[in-house]
Amino acid sequence: ETGVTQSPTHLIKTRGQQVTLRCSSQSGHNTVSWYQQALGQGPQFIFQYYREEENGRGNFPPRFSGLQFPNYSSELNVNALELDDSALYLCASSLGVGDTEAFFGQGTRLTVV
Amino acid sequence: GEDVEQSLFLSVREGDSSVINCTYTDSSSTYLYWYKQEPGAGLQLLTYIFSNMDMKQDQRLTVLLNKKDKHLSLRIADTQTGDSAIYFCAEITQSRTGGSYIPTFGRGTSLIVHP
């Protein structure tokens, strides 16, 4: 158990819809990163939040957006869902931006039909 | 751009050593990680090595880094059936603005340990 919890665990959405995924960081961690892991692939970095500000972004379109709250929990929002958005979405929290150890949640499995 | 390559499968007998290899392309990597992912689970950090190190040992795990060839390996001694999982190599590079560290993962190596 890493102390990082994600909800929901599974989700089915229709193409064109919007989805919000949630992540609760490990206690004391102020940095959260989100990843997309397609089937048979490694995780791809979406973005990172540090103290409520976006602090880095991977190669994802603007319809992927996020928020971090004062308690350092975080949301990932995806608008206008496409079939290719079907994946496992992972969040990871760490003590700081340069911290060497990030703790991952179990992930949310999103299926877009 | 960054690219991390791993072989997709490795099969070993219980008790043998496993060696999982990884190559990366970005010479400015600050550190490199090995993660383990079991079915239906998130990623578990196994170990990491700073880019200025050649080797790191942690109980049954040995990481070797050849910076000249941009080659990283993970050796698991006395491999057990519980080690069966997917192993991901990741390189961490600092963003151009210097404000964040961007990880790039390989596709993962599926380790199968049979009795």
PDB file of C-alpha atoms in Angstrom:
ATOM      1  CA  GLU A   1       0.000   0.000   0.000  1.00  0.00           C
ATOM      2  CA  THR A   2       1.483   3.327  -1.080  1.00  0.00           C
ATOM      3  CA  GLY A   3      -1.040   5.682   0.505  1.00  0.00           C
ATOM      4  CA  VAL A   4      -1.992   7.051  -2.925  1.00  0.00           C
ATOM      5  CA  THR A   5      -5.612   6.344  -3.748  1.00  0.00           C
ATOM      6  CA  GLN A   6      -7.403   6.818  -7.031  1.00  0.00           C
ATOM      7  CA  SER A   7     -11.090   6.826  -7.847  1.00  0.00           C
ATOM      8  CA  PRO A   8     -12.945   5.348  -9.498  1.00  0.00           C
ATOM      9  CA  THR A   9     -11.126   2.080 -10.180  1.00  0.00           C
ATOM     10  CA  HIS A  10     -13.021   1.429 -13.394  1.00  0.00           C
ATOM     11  CA  LEU A  11     -15.069   3.635 -15.660  1.00  0.00           C
ATOM     12  CA  ILE A  12     -16.866   3.272 -18.979  1.00  0.00           C
ATOM     13  CA  LYS A  13     -17.634   6.385 -21.014  1.00  0.00           C
ATOM     14  CA  THR A  14     -18.998   7.129 -24.460  1.00  0.00           C
ATOM     15  CA  ARG A  15     -16.981   8.877 -27.137  1.00  0.00           C
ATOM     16  CA  GLY A  16     -17.433  12.653 -26.893  1.00  0.00           C
ATOM     17  CA  GLN A  17     -18.180  12.649 -23.177  1.00  0.00           C
ATOM     18  CA  GLN A  18     -16.073  14.220 -20.446  1.00  0.00           C
ATOM     19  CA  VAL A  19     -14.479  12.413 -17.508  1.00  0.00           C
ATOM     20  CA  THR A  20     -12.915  13.405 -14.183  1.00  0.00           C
ATOM     21  CA  LEU A  21     -10.494  11.120 -12.401  1.00  0.00           C
ATOM     22  CA  ARG A  22      -9.368  11.718  -8.832  1.00  0.00           C
ATOM     23  CA  CYS A  23      -6.185  11.117  -6.903  1.00  0.00           C
ATOM     24  CA  SER A  24      -5.459  11.469  -3.226  1.00  0.00           C
ATOM     25  CA  SER A  25      -1.753  11.950  -2.508  1.00  0.00           C
ATOM     26  CA  GLN A  26       0.291  10.316   0.167  1.00  0.00           C
ATOM     27  CA  SER A  27       0.315  12.430   3.325  1.00  0.00           C
ATOM     28  CA  GLY A  28       2.879  15.234   3.136  1.00  0.00           C
ATOM     29  CA  HIS A  29       3.385  14.967  -0.633  1.00  0.00           C
ATOM     30  CA  ASN A  30       2.922  18.239  -2.517  1.00  0.00           C
ATOM     31  CA  THR A  31       3.679  17.001  -6.037  1.00  0.00           C
ATOM     32  CA  VAL A  32       1.374  14.892  -8.186  1.00  0.00           C
ATOM     33  CA  SER A  33       2.034  13.501 -11.654  1.00  0.00           C
ATOM     34  CA  TRP A  34      -0.472  11.865 -13.984  1.00  0.00           C
ATOM     35  CA  TYR A  35       0.272   9.154 -16.540  1.00  0.00           C
ATOM     36  CA  GLN A  36      -1.616   7.349 -19.280  1.00  0.00           C
ATOM     37  CA  GLN A  37      -0.774   3.683 -19.774  1.00  0.00           C
ATOM     38  CA  ALA A  38      -2.269   2.108 -22.871  1.00  0.00           C
ATOM     39  CA  LEU A  39      -2.490  -1.680 -23.033  1.00  0.00           C
ATOM     40  CA  GLY A  40       0.939  -3.221 -23.564  1.00  0.00           C
ATOM     41  CA  GLN A  41       2.732   0.120 -23.257  1.00  0.00           C
ATOM     42  CA  GLY A  42       4.695   1.937 -20.628  1.00  0.00           C
ATOM     43  CA  PRO A  43       3.187   4.898 -18.784  1.00  0.00           C
ATOM     44  CA  GLN A  44       3.249   8.194 -20.672  1.00  0.00           C
ATOM     45  CA  PHE A  45       3.659  11.403 -18.700  1.00  0.00           C
ATOM     46  CA  ILE A  46       0.642  13.710 -19.002  1.00  0.00           C
ATOM     47  CA  PHE A  47       1.491  16.495 -16.552  1.00  0.00           C
ATOM     48  CA  GLN A  48       2.690  17.316 -13.079  1.00  0.00           C
ATOM     49  CA  TYR A  49       1.274  19.628 -10.418  1.00  0.00           C
ATOM     50  CA  TYR A  50       3.333  21.213  -7.680  1.00  0.00           C
ATOM     51  CA  ARG A  51       1.643  23.286  -4.984  1.00  0.00           C
ATOM     52  CA  GLU A  52      -1.500  23.734  -7.091  1.00  0.00           C
ATOM     53  CA  GLU A  53       0.326  24.879 -10.252  1.00  0.00           C
ATOM     54  CA  GLU A  54       1.012  22.880 -13.398  1.00  0.00           C
ATOM     55  CA  ASN A  55       4.748  22.289 -13.373  1.00  0.00           C
ATOM     56  CA  GLY A  56       5.431  20.312 -16.530  1.00  0.00           C
ATOM     57  CA  ARG A  57       3.488  18.715 -19.335  1.00  0.00           C
ATOM     58  CA  GLY A  58       3.990  15.832 -21.724  1.00  0.00           C
ATOM     59  CA  ASN A  59       2.803  15.577 -25.302  1.00  0.00           C
ATOM     60  CA  PHE A  60      -0.959  15.601 -24.647  1.00  0.00           C
ATOM     61  CA  PRO A  61      -3.581  17.892 -26.185  1.00  0.00           C
ATOM     62  CA  PRO A  62      -5.293  20.666 -24.167  1.00  0.00           C
ATOM     63  CA  ARG A  63      -8.430  18.556 -23.691  1.00  0.00           C
ATOM     64  CA  PHE A  64      -6.370  16.850 -20.970  1.00  0.00           C
ATOM     65  CA  SER A  65      -6.390  19.225 -18.035  1.00  0.00           C
ATOM     66  CA  GLY A  66      -5.875  18.998 -14.327  1.00  0.00           C
ATOM     67  CA  LEU A  67      -6.246  20.598 -10.954  1.00  0.00           C
ATOM     68  CA  GLN A  68      -4.482  20.304  -7.653  1.00  0.00           C
ATOM     69  CA  PHE A  69      -6.228  21.353  -4.469  1.00  0.00           C
ATOM     70  CA  PRO A  70      -4.839  22.945  -1.290  1.00  0.00           C
ATOM     71  CA  ASN A  71      -4.748  19.523   0.367  1.00  0.00           C
ATOM     72  CA  TYR A  72      -2.648  18.372  -2.650  1.00  0.00           C
ATOM     73  CA  SER A  73      -5.244  15.953  -3.947  1.00  0.00           C
ATOM     74  CA  SER A  74      -5.656  16.180  -7.689  1.00  0.00           C
ATOM     75  CA  GLU A  75      -8.027  15.704 -10.608  1.00  0.00           C
ATOM     76  CA  LEU A  76      -7.456  14.780 -14.212  1.00  0.00           C
ATOM     77  CA  ASN A  77     -10.128  15.970 -16.633  1.00  0.00           C
ATOM     78  CA  VAL A  78     -10.455  14.739 -20.177  1.00  0.00           C
ATOM     79  CA  ASN A  79     -12.900  16.415 -22.540  1.00  0.00           C
ATOM     80  CA  ALA A  80     -14.294  15.148 -25.835  1.00  0.00           C
ATOM     81  CA  LEU A  81     -13.251  11.567 -25.155  1.00  0.00           C
ATOM     82  CA  GLU A  82     -11.873   9.532 -28.021  1.00  0.00           C
ATOM     83  CA  LEU A  83     -11.624   5.756 -28.338  1.00  0.00           C
ATOM     84  CA  ASP A  84      -7.814   6.002 -28.040  1.00  0.00           C
ATOM     85  CA  ASP A  85      -8.201   7.540 -24.592  1.00  0.00           C
ATOM     86  CA  SER A  86      -9.029   4.056 -23.311  1.00  0.00           C
ATOM     87  CA  ALA A  87      -6.171   3.266 -20.924  1.00  0.00           C
ATOM     88  CA  LEU A  88      -5.082   2.890 -17.331  1.00  0.00           C
ATOM     89  CA  TYR A  89      -4.580   6.324 -15.783  1.00  0.00           C
ATOM     90  CA  LEU A  90      -2.034   6.434 -13.007  1.00  0.00           C
ATOM     91  CA  CYS A  91      -1.201   9.157 -10.577  1.00  0.00           C
ATOM     92  CA  ALA A  92       1.963   9.348  -8.509  1.00  0.00           C
ATOM     93  CA  SER A  93       2.791  11.608  -5.605  1.00  0.00           C
ATOM     94  CA  SER A  94       6.151  12.695  -4.257  1.00  0.00           C
ATOM     95  CA  LEU A  95       7.594  14.969  -1.604  1.00  0.00           C
ATOM     96  CA  GLY A  96       8.768  17.514  -4.132  1.00  0.00           C
ATOM     97  CA  VAL A  97       9.547  18.132  -7.767  1.00  0.00           C
ATOM     98  CA  GLY A  98      13.049  16.705  -7.614  1.00  0.00           C
ATOM     99  CA  ASP A  99      12.222  13.915  -5.218  1.00  0.00           C
ATOM    100  CA  THR A 100      13.637  10.608  -6.381  1.00  0.00           C
ATOM    101  CA  GLU A 101      10.812   8.490  -5.048  1.00  0.00           C
ATOM    102  CA  ALA A 102       7.290   8.715  -6.401  1.00  0.00           C
ATOM    103  CA  PHE A 103       4.496   6.523  -5.081  1.00  0.00           C
ATOM    104  CA  PHE A 104       1.897   5.303  -7.549  1.00  0.00           C
ATOM    105  CA  GLY A 105      -1.768   4.647  -7.034  1.00  0.00           C
ATOM    106  CA  GLN A 106      -3.531   1.566  -8.378  1.00  0.00           C
ATOM    107  CA  GLY A 107      -4.870   3.453 -11.350  1.00  0.00           C
ATOM    108  CA  THR A 108      -8.247   4.079 -12.972  1.00  0.00           C
ATOM    109  CA  ARG A 109      -9.122   1.875 -15.924  1.00  0.00           C
ATOM    110  CA  LEU A 110     -11.022   4.043 -18.431  1.00  0.00           C
ATOM    111  CA  THR A 111     -12.818   2.420 -21.329  1.00  0.00           C
ATOM    112  CA  VAL A 112     -14.255   4.652 -24.048  1.00  0.00           C
ATOM    113  CA  VAL A 113     -16.891   3.037 -26.267  1.00  0.00           C
TER     114      VAL A 113
ATOM    115  CA  GLY B   1      13.865  13.288 -28.342  1.00  0.00           C
ATOM    116  CA  GLU B   2      13.850  10.741 -25.583  1.00  0.00           C
ATOM    117  CA  ASP B   3      13.316   7.064 -26.268  1.00  0.00           C
ATOM    118  CA  VAL B   4      13.655   4.103 -23.928  1.00  0.00           C
ATOM    119  CA  GLU B   5      13.869   0.587 -25.339  1.00  0.00           C
ATOM    120  CA  GLN B   6      13.451  -2.739 -23.576  1.00  0.00           C
ATOM    121  CA  SER B   7      13.068  -6.309 -24.739  1.00  0.00           C
ATOM    122  CA  LEU B   8       9.471  -7.413 -24.256  1.00  0.00           C
ATOM    123  CA  PHE B   9       9.831 -10.832 -22.642  1.00  0.00           C
ATOM    124  CA  LEU B  10      12.209 -12.776 -20.407  1.00  0.00           C
ATOM    125  CA  SER B  11      11.675 -16.289 -19.124  1.00  0.00           C
ATOM    126  CA  VAL B  12      13.835 -17.768 -16.353  1.00  0.00           C
ATOM    127  CA  ARG B  13      13.820 -20.730 -14.030  1.00  0.00           C
ATOM    128  CA  GLU B  14      13.237 -20.200 -10.317  1.00  0.00           C
ATOM    129  CA  GLY B  15      16.544 -19.736  -8.508  1.00  0.00           C
ATOM    130  CA  ASP B  16      18.391 -18.449 -11.566  1.00  0.00           C
ATOM    131  CA  SER B  17      19.438 -14.826 -12.062  1.00  0.00           C
ATOM    132  CA  SER B  18      17.403 -12.563 -14.332  1.00  0.00           C
ATOM    133  CA  VAL B  19      18.925  -9.728 -16.288  1.00  0.00           C
ATOM    134  CA  ILE B  20      16.623  -7.139 -17.808  1.00  0.00           C
ATOM    135  CA  ASN B  21      18.186  -4.672 -20.215  1.00  0.00           C
ATOM    136  CA  CYS B  22      17.258  -1.164 -21.243  1.00  0.00           C
ATOM    137  CA  THR B  23      18.707   1.434 -23.588  1.00  0.00           C
ATOM    138  CA  TYR B  24      17.950   5.134 -23.555  1.00  0.00           C
ATOM    139  CA  THR B  25      18.827   8.003 -25.823  1.00  0.00           C
ATOM    140  CA  ASP B  26      18.910  11.189 -23.754  1.00  0.00           C
ATOM    141  CA  SER B  27      22.424  11.754 -22.440  1.00  0.00           C
ATOM    142  CA  SER B  28      21.170  14.490 -20.109  1.00  0.00           C
ATOM    143  CA  SER B  29      19.224  11.996 -17.989  1.00  0.00           C
ATOM    144  CA  THR B  30      19.602  12.858 -14.326  1.00  0.00           C
ATOM    145  CA  TYR B  31      18.630   9.496 -12.975  1.00  0.00           C
ATOM    146  CA  LEU B  32      17.208   6.194 -14.135  1.00  0.00           C
ATOM    147  CA  TYR B  33      14.598   4.031 -12.491  1.00  0.00           C
ATOM    148  CA  TRP B  34      13.373   0.477 -12.408  1.00  0.00           C
ATOM    149  CA  TYR B  35       9.716  -0.096 -11.615  1.00  0.00           C
ATOM    150  CA  LYS B  36       7.734  -3.311 -11.159  1.00  0.00           C
ATOM    151  CA  GLN B  37       4.085  -3.683 -12.128  1.00  0.00           C
ATOM    152  CA  GLU B  38       2.021  -6.674 -11.115  1.00  0.00           C
ATOM    153  CA  PRO B  39      -1.295  -7.443 -12.850  1.00  0.00           C
ATOM    154  CA  GLY B  40      -3.993  -4.909 -12.029  1.00  0.00           C
ATOM    155  CA  ALA B  41      -1.663  -2.798  -9.925  1.00  0.00           C
ATOM    156  CA  GLY B  42       0.158   0.490 -10.144  1.00  0.00           C
ATOM    157  CA  LEU B  43       3.914   0.819 -10.401  1.00  0.00           C
ATOM    158  CA  GLN B  44       6.196  -0.042  -7.526  1.00  0.00           C
ATOM    159  CA  LEU B  45       9.586   1.648  -7.405  1.00  0.00           C
ATOM    160  CA  LEU B  46      12.293  -1.016  -7.126  1.00  0.00           C
ATOM    161  CA  THR B  47      15.439   1.049  -7.305  1.00  0.00           C
ATOM    162  CA  TYR B  48      17.033   4.005  -9.030  1.00  0.00           C
ATOM    163  CA  ILE B  49      20.524   5.095  -9.965  1.00  0.00           C
ATOM    164  CA  PHE B  50      21.960   8.559 -10.453  1.00  0.00           C
ATOM    165  CA  SER B  51      23.489   9.142 -13.848  1.00  0.00           C
ATOM    166  CA  ASN B  52      26.942   9.704 -12.338  1.00  0.00           C
ATOM    167  CA  MET B  53      27.020   6.196 -10.830  1.00  0.00           C
ATOM    168  CA  ASP B  54      28.072   2.929 -12.480  1.00  0.00           C
ATOM    169  CA  MET B  55      26.479   0.427 -10.171  1.00  0.00           C
ATOM    170  CA  LYS B  56      24.039   0.154  -7.328  1.00  0.00           C
ATOM    171  CA  GLN B  57      23.250  -2.908  -5.268  1.00  0.00           C
ATOM    172  CA  ASP B  58      20.181  -3.340  -3.114  1.00  0.00           C
ATOM    173  CA  GLN B  59      19.703  -6.832  -1.638  1.00  0.00           C
ATOM    174  CA  ARG B  60      18.864  -9.125  -4.600  1.00  0.00           C
ATOM    175  CA  LEU B  61      18.885  -6.260  -7.083  1.00  0.00           C
ATOM    176  CA  THR B  62      21.933  -4.964  -8.930  1.00  0.00           C
ATOM    177  CA  VAL B  63      21.710  -2.046 -11.345  1.00  0.00           C
ATOM    178  CA  LEU B  64      24.489  -1.457 -13.836  1.00  0.00           C
ATOM    179  CA  LEU B  65      24.749   1.751 -15.835  1.00  0.00           C
ATOM    180  CA  ASN B  66      26.958   2.179 -18.893  1.00  0.00           C
ATOM    181  CA  LYS B  67      26.595   5.858 -19.633  1.00  0.00           C
ATOM    182  CA  LYS B  68      28.789   5.749 -22.722  1.00  0.00           C
ATOM    183  CA  ASP B  69      26.517   3.174 -24.372  1.00  0.00           C
ATOM    184  CA  LYS B  70      23.368   4.522 -22.662  1.00  0.00           C
ATOM    185  CA  HIS B  71      22.648   1.038 -21.392  1.00  0.00           C
ATOM    186  CA  LEU B  72      21.015   0.146 -18.096  1.00  0.00           C
ATOM    187  CA  SER B  73      20.448  -3.314 -16.678  1.00  0.00           C
ATOM    188  CA  LEU B  74      18.659  -4.798 -13.710  1.00  0.00           C
ATOM    189  CA  ARG B  75      19.885  -8.084 -12.329  1.00  0.00           C
ATOM    190  CA  ILE B  76      17.650 -10.023  -9.947  1.00  0.00           C
ATOM    191  CA  ALA B  77      19.532 -12.718  -8.070  1.00  0.00           C
ATOM    192  CA  ASP B  78      17.809 -15.950  -7.002  1.00  0.00           C
ATOM    193  CA  THR B  79      14.658 -15.115  -8.964  1.00  0.00           C
ATOM    194  CA  GLN B  80      11.422 -16.287  -7.340  1.00  0.00           C
ATOM    195  CA  THR B  81       7.964 -16.901  -8.781  1.00  0.00           C
ATOM    196  CA  GLY B  82       6.823 -13.789  -6.903  1.00  0.00           C
ATOM    197  CA  ASP B  83       9.163 -11.767  -9.114  1.00  0.00           C
ATOM    198  CA  SER B  84       6.960 -12.514 -12.134  1.00  0.00           C
ATOM    199  CA  ALA B  85       5.735  -9.109 -13.294  1.00  0.00           C
ATOM    200  CA  ILE B  86       6.376  -6.398 -15.850  1.00  0.00           C
ATOM    201  CA  TYR B  87       9.524  -4.365 -15.258  1.00  0.00           C
ATOM    202  CA  PHE B  88       9.800  -0.824 -16.551  1.00  0.00           C
ATOM    203  CA  CYS B  89      12.925   1.179 -17.087  1.00  0.00           C
ATOM    204  CA  ALA B  90      12.491   4.973 -16.966  1.00  0.00           C
ATOM    205  CA  GLU B  91      14.815   7.886 -17.528  1.00  0.00           C
ATOM    206  CA  ILE B  92      14.264  11.216 -15.859  1.00  0.00           C
ATOM    207  CA  THR B  93      15.335  14.398 -17.575  1.00  0.00           C
ATOM    208  CA  GLN B  94      14.938  17.934 -16.447  1.00  0.00           C
ATOM    209  CA  SER B  95      12.610  20.100 -18.509  1.00  0.00           C
ATOM    210  CA  ARG B  96      14.055  22.951 -20.574  1.00  0.00           C
ATOM    211  CA  THR B  97      12.744  25.474 -18.070  1.00  0.00           C
ATOM    212  CA  GLY B  98      14.353  23.492 -15.275  1.00  0.00           C
ATOM    213  CA  GLY B  99      11.171  23.492 -13.256  1.00  0.00           C
ATOM    214  CA  SER B 100      10.200  19.875 -13.580  1.00  0.00           C
ATOM    215  CA  TYR B 101      11.585  16.420 -14.099  1.00  0.00           C
ATOM    216  CA  ILE B 102      10.027  14.545 -16.999  1.00  0.00           C
ATOM    217  CA  PRO B 103      10.023  10.749 -16.930  1.00  0.00           C
ATOM    218  CA  THR B 104      10.097   8.599 -20.063  1.00  0.00           C
ATOM    219  CA  PHE B 105       9.232   4.941 -19.631  1.00  0.00           C
ATOM    220  CA  GLY B 106      10.070   1.939 -21.768  1.00  0.00           C
ATOM    221  CA  ARG B 107       7.332  -0.467 -22.883  1.00  0.00           C
ATOM    222  CA  GLY B 108       8.217  -2.891 -20.123  1.00  0.00           C
ATOM    223  CA  THR B 109       9.755  -6.364 -19.972  1.00  0.00           C
ATOM    224  CA  SER B 110       7.456  -9.165 -18.944  1.00  0.00           C
ATOM    225  CA  LEU B 111       9.418 -11.486 -16.629  1.00  0.00           C
ATOM    226  CA  ILE B 112       8.071 -15.014 -16.353  1.00  0.00           C
ATOM    227  CA  VAL B 113       9.561 -17.216 -13.647  1.00  0.00           C
ATOM    228  CA  HIS B 114       8.791 -20.911 -13.918  1.00  0.00           C
ATOM    229  CA  PRO B 115       9.507 -23.624 -11.346  1.00  0.00           C
TER     230      PRO B 115
END
